[in-house]
Amino acid sequence: LLHHTDEYNIENLVVRRGQPFLLQLSFSRELKAADKLSLRFGIGERPMKNRGTLMSLSVKREQDLSGWQISIVKNSGKECLLSVTSSPRAPVGKYILNVKTGANIYKPPNGPMYLLFNPWCKDDVVFLDDEAQRKEYVLNDTGFIYVGSAYRIYDKPWNFGQFEEFVLDACMYLLDNSKLKLSNRSDPVSVSRVMSALVNANDDSGVLMGNWSGIYNNGTSPVDWIGSVSILQQYYKTKKPVCYGQCWVFAGVLTTVMRCLGIPSRCVSNFNSAHDTEENLTVDIYMDEFGRIENGISFDSVWNFHVWNDVWMKRTDLPEGFDGWQAIDSTPQEQSGGIFQCGPCPLKAVREGDVYLPFDGKFVYAEVNADKVYWMVKKVNGKDKYIKLNTETQDIGINISTKAVGQDKREDITAQYKFPEGSKEERKAMQRALSFIRPSGLTPRTRMSSTVPMVGAVSQPAVPCEAVPKSGVQLEITNKEALYPGNPLELVITVKTSAPGTWTINLTGSCQLQSYTGKVEASLGCVKETIKLEGKSEMQVPLKIAADAYMKTLSSVEDEVLIHITAIAEVQGTDYKLTKDTTMRFEYPPITIQMPETAKLNKEFTCAFIFKNNLNVPLDNCKLLVEGLGIFKMSTFDEGDVKPGRIIKSEIICTPTRLGEKKIIAKLISTQIKGISAVKAITVTE
């Protein structure tokens, strides 16, 4: 309990480094002063004293040179109680314990001891001086990952499950597989970097195979996971990569691994995340004359969002001032040191523009700071002509989000990654970063991933008002009706002018379905109009998309898709062009979870999941996935086809095995819809 390791579902002793634990020894006879009693703790295949992988602690000497300590607490008759304190700098992993008395060596039967990082210990480099934060970032085994689009953010409930059966063993297996020197296992910088590589399968038969193709045969579609447990358990059992992951799955699993090993960790969602391949801190977006985004012209792109992780540690390898949160990323995007890994990169280095510091500072900096440049491609005499429309400098890297400490709420941590847009400090940091980026350039990035939004009441960031240009023309994109699948999409582009005079404006608008990676899946419709406005006035131009135009795409793509609307206004008689784009998501009926508010340990209760299809379209091949850590294992209900108006109800008998607040997660997936989920808490008492 004192080590905060009582939740681990494992028979072995699990302790944190730098903190005393007790060992009870029973002898065949009383211990005499002449008996040479010593304990030996060994890690690795051939533990050796001179390598710091074998600690031999004799009861006579108070402290070993390695920083480990042993003392007798109580010695009575044949019983002896010892207190052992490992070094706060000891390598993390599995230790074999032997007890030596004279020439006899005794090996305890209950297997190796597991030694973890210790955020509660002042001398450990992962020390976190705040109990509420330790509870959230080390001990919380459920949480939310934020997805959607910049101004319509949703939460995706996720079970981290770092205490579940075989999860700790899977993490130890990864450590053993990491080729890390045993001495480097004491350093969270090395451990978090190598884990960012091992959670993806790209170089080293790691945990998860990434897939952004939309075809997920022979595997689980990335949108179907609701937690890390089944992924890590399957990996540990088969020792083969699990199919398939996208960024939020990689981030969820990496959070589990970090928390399991005792390194404080959080999932971080960056909205409008830049994918800049030309090493110039700008992302080029190409559109046709209707404002439809063209796939394939540019390698650059902007993902609706991308998820990575922050881990907490002191950076003893860097100059002073870079301790605290460090970004790491296990989504395979770019090779770093020849393999797909990323970080740890101090958030302070990103914020201040010190992007020369290890590791991968330039890469993370570009994700949150690039500029967006819009181009129009026109056919002139059969050739493509590229016309620059405008540059958006404040759109990338906004509303950076993580789950709040101790609450099921979204916390905006943008200020930890960057100074306020346009502030003196921000300009200074940008100049500093550019001085390091321009000469050597950023390494080209392969693919990054944004993701799929989910249902959830999340505080929405306010959409900022753009700076109004001289002509006073502004564009707004809204939806008149809720965006339910099966209904027409009723969208409106509003053109406003606020300066005196008469304005003739050519307006173009288009609506496309985009996958979470920003890839266009279907073009749904366009509008082209010339409108006249006088003085301070506004006009609404409707853009209506029939359900038939998009339902086929919803069924054929295995990912959840977003609705992307672009508007272009060209003011006649001037060179002035304005673009505006926004991403929205479909809305869905809810899943209701019915169960008592409290339950007794090891006493059964019933949990019911109810869903009513109040859409105008049938939902085919419905599956309900449910999981409750410490209550019941992951279960799947096949619900078949659910016609409009039909109600489905599934029940599960639950027996809680752990005390405290526990969460139950439910998710419904069908051919047409991938994004319905719900979460509910229950308190388990004795």
CSV table of C-alpha atoms in Angstrom, one decimal, residues 190 380 492 621:
chain,number,residue,atom,x,y,z
A,190,SER,CA,16.2,6.4,-22.1
A,380,VAL,CA,-5.1,27.8,-67.9
A,492,VAL,CA,-24.8,27.9,-44.3
A,621,ASN,CA,-23.9,-5.3,-38.1
